[in-house]
Amino acid sequence: MKYMTTAEIREKYLAFFEEKGCKRMPSSSLIPDDPSLLLTSAGMVQFKPYFLQQKQLEEPYIGTTTVQKCVRTNDIDIIGTTGRHLSFFEMLGNFSFGKYFKKEMCAWALEFSTKVLELPEDRLYFTVFEDDDETIEIWKNLGVPEDHISKLGEEDNFWRAGPTGPCGPCSELYFDQGPEVGCGSPDCKPGCDCDRFLEYWNCVFTQYDGQEDGTLAPLPKKNIDTGMGLERIAAIMQGVDNNYDTDVLRGLIAVGEALSEKTYKEDARVDLALRVMADHSRAITFMIADGILPSNEGRGYVLRRLLRRAVMKGHSIGIEGAFLNNYVDKVIELMGDVYPEIVDNRALIERVILSEEERFGATLRQGQVFLQEALDELQGITLSGKTAFVLHDTYGFPVEVTKEICAEHNIDVDEEEFERCMEEQRERARAANVKDAEAAWSTYGGVHAEVLNLVGPTTFVGYDHLNADAKVVALIAEGKKVDTLQAGQNGEVVLDQTPFYAEMGGEVGDTGIMVNDAVRMTVDDTQAPEKGLTCHSVTVEEGSVSVGDMLSAQVDEKRRRRIMRNHTCTHILHASLREVLGSHVKQAGSFVGPDRLRFDFTHFEAMTPEQIQAVEDRANEIIMSAIPTNIYETSLAQAREAGVTALFGEKYGDTVRVVEAGEFSRELCGGCHVSNTGEIGFVKIVSESSVGANLRRIEAITSYDALAYVNGLEAQMKQAASALKAPVNAVFEKVEATLSQVKDLQAQIKATKKTESAGLLPEDLSSVSLDLAYPCVVYRKDGLDAGGMRNLWDMIHAKLGDTAACVLASDNDGTPLLLAAASDAAVEQGFNAGAVIKEISRHIKGGGGGKPTMAQAGGKDASGLDGALDAARAFLEA
């Protein structure tokens, strides 16, 4: 067969369907528009509005074609153990929304397979749904031999979005890899569990609407949804039997070979590690580029698990230190021309990965402590599978590593229990995937989608006008369309055009009023529940409003202008942060309100006061330079070529809006902005904080709010000066002198307390000590709190030296307290403070714990203190 690179196959597929009349569309982000989905895992995700007839494809296109980057992680621990499973993969797809159907799709699939890819026809096999005779006839009419067509049941060849909703039969294309890789059965055919028949293309014919009673109602428009795994077809075209031997993944495996000085296909353990690192490194590169950052939940947790698994596999074959950025270089080299976002975000990707690798090093050390404590407390010779699972899931320890460490202590691991925990996790992941697939369709629709279908998108005129005459095209109350809203009612008003900006991009929605001679309404908020549909949340104060009425829509101008100042300021702060901190800084979220702004950005450590001041100074320099803003629309490609900043993780259409403040700040943005930076007045940063791993946040205020803030600080300074009886400009010196006096007084108090505490211990400690291999004081002194007892231990330690230990008791106003403590030397001799407290705390009806060097307990029964000390003596002497 003809050899083709992955890049050649990708381009040939897209070009083929372009020639058939499909519009070539870019891959959507791995963060899907639908909040019910965790990650983009199929090509159809971005086209759901088209499938549901909420959006129409412009003429003359008959459909779309894409190569979609995807991440699926319901079986992370299987990845690398087989030649097929990948966490990141590319899905070639073509989609029709009522323009072409089975006949055309089957013909084109066969044509592309045999004419473009030049696959041998005698090695192609086809499966169809068992009741889909129509598709069987289509394949036969195209010349496919009947013995190359197999019928499969609903589980294999019928696609459903959920219990109800869009569904339809599938037809899958298989490539016969030869009997030598099969099971040897004479009945072997597509659908067999062996590797002989490799499914490479799935064509879904969405033609039914599944009803609650199980019946299938024909859809008014029949759709095509296809998917061809690029890595799978590349394996076929390159004559290899698994995805990892294809050109792209093999190039990434070579990186691991160089780092580890190991050779692929010589050792199964090494092969697994090399495969995992190749696959996972590609996934994490694309995930970070699309705005996903490591965290302990959601898609951020998926990213963290992939990264940590790659690191552990690297360490397992001898790679030391941080190494994953070597893979980033190769991923960008192999795929950067197709996916420019990984090139644009290179600095950020590398910084996030390096930071996370360093953070994981600390987590590994914590895991080692956790495992050691589990081994110390172990009763028997078998570590529980649950503990091994916690080490795997929380600390990133592969079970193999846990087993190796346990073996050094002659301890076994309950692998059966571990596998049960793993399977429970996999089931949760699979259930979530099923739920996501159902939600992908079920969350669409509702009253807002219905209104959008009925009246079309709202025209926004609010960039240039804050007042506009508009027609009421729909009214909504309590989740339903209504014809009229009366005085006292709350509801939603949809207009044909509006000056009100709907909340998006971090900018809050506009407020204001809507009036005519018969009604007055306050607009409390403006939202866009469906893309293109603006809904005004209103309270009807007087009169009534009906569908078809004309209104004067008036935005609260003073509020809007304050919002505009803050929004333009976020752009200036973004550019200032990048200038001061580095190009790895990317906007990762924002809030733009009338009274404040919040800006989240990628960075890896707290900003110093000097850096914060530098950012503020630079931003104010730009503001006070009174630079005119320039706002225009252009194509996304031209904006990228011009170096315009695209927001981290944001999704853009073909046409984008650029907001420029001279050469200093140039960003893609659909929000509302001032015409000159001087309108902002000045900016004051009021806080800088962490909002998660690798994420920082600054909060700031501008114009009137900044002025009020500074005036407030000045008033407080004057109050402080008055209280200190000092001039305002000498407050700092006065406070410094006062603090010095306070420090001296505190030292005097501490010295007095030390003198007073000298009588806490008996002069002869041997009278309260046990005769052990080390001196151990067992002593009761009432009236001490926990701090006082620790102070008493310090005194004992100082008096007895580095081999001391103690068990102390105190009745503190009816509250019994116990403390056990020891030096490291005493612990080495056998003392364990945690074990002592565990043994004796029951005497005071309490509980507690701690480490071998120190542990404490509180309780409810002070009468048991003496009994607790007696028990301690017996325990230690035994």
Short mmCIF file of N, CA, C and O in Angstrom, two decimals, residues 219 252 347 421 755:
data_model
loop_
_atom_site.label_atom_id
_atom_site.label_comp_id
_atom_site.label_asym_id
_atom_site.label_seq_id
_atom_site.Cartn_x
_atom_site.Cartn_y
_atom_site.Cartn_z
N LEU A 219 -36.86 12.06 12.14
CA LEU A 219 -36.52 13.48 12.28
C LEU A 219 -36.90 14.23 11.01
O LEU A 219 -36.83 13.67 9.90
N LEU A 252 7.66 11.07 19.12
CA LEU A 252 7.65 11.39 20.53
C LEU A 252 8.27 10.28 21.37
O LEU A 252 8.92 10.55 22.39
N ALA A 347 5.44 29.47 25.85
CA ALA A 347 6.05 29.88 27.12
C ALA A 347 5.20 29.48 28.30
O ALA A 347 5.71 28.99 29.32
N CYS A 421 -10.97 -1.16 43.75
CA CYS A 421 -11.01 0.32 43.84
C CYS A 421 -10.79 0.95 42.48
O CYS A 421 -11.47 1.93 42.12
N THR A 755 10.76 33.13 84.73
CA THR A 755 11.13 33.09 86.14
C THR A 755 10.04 32.45 86.97
O THR A 755 10.28 31.62 87.85
#
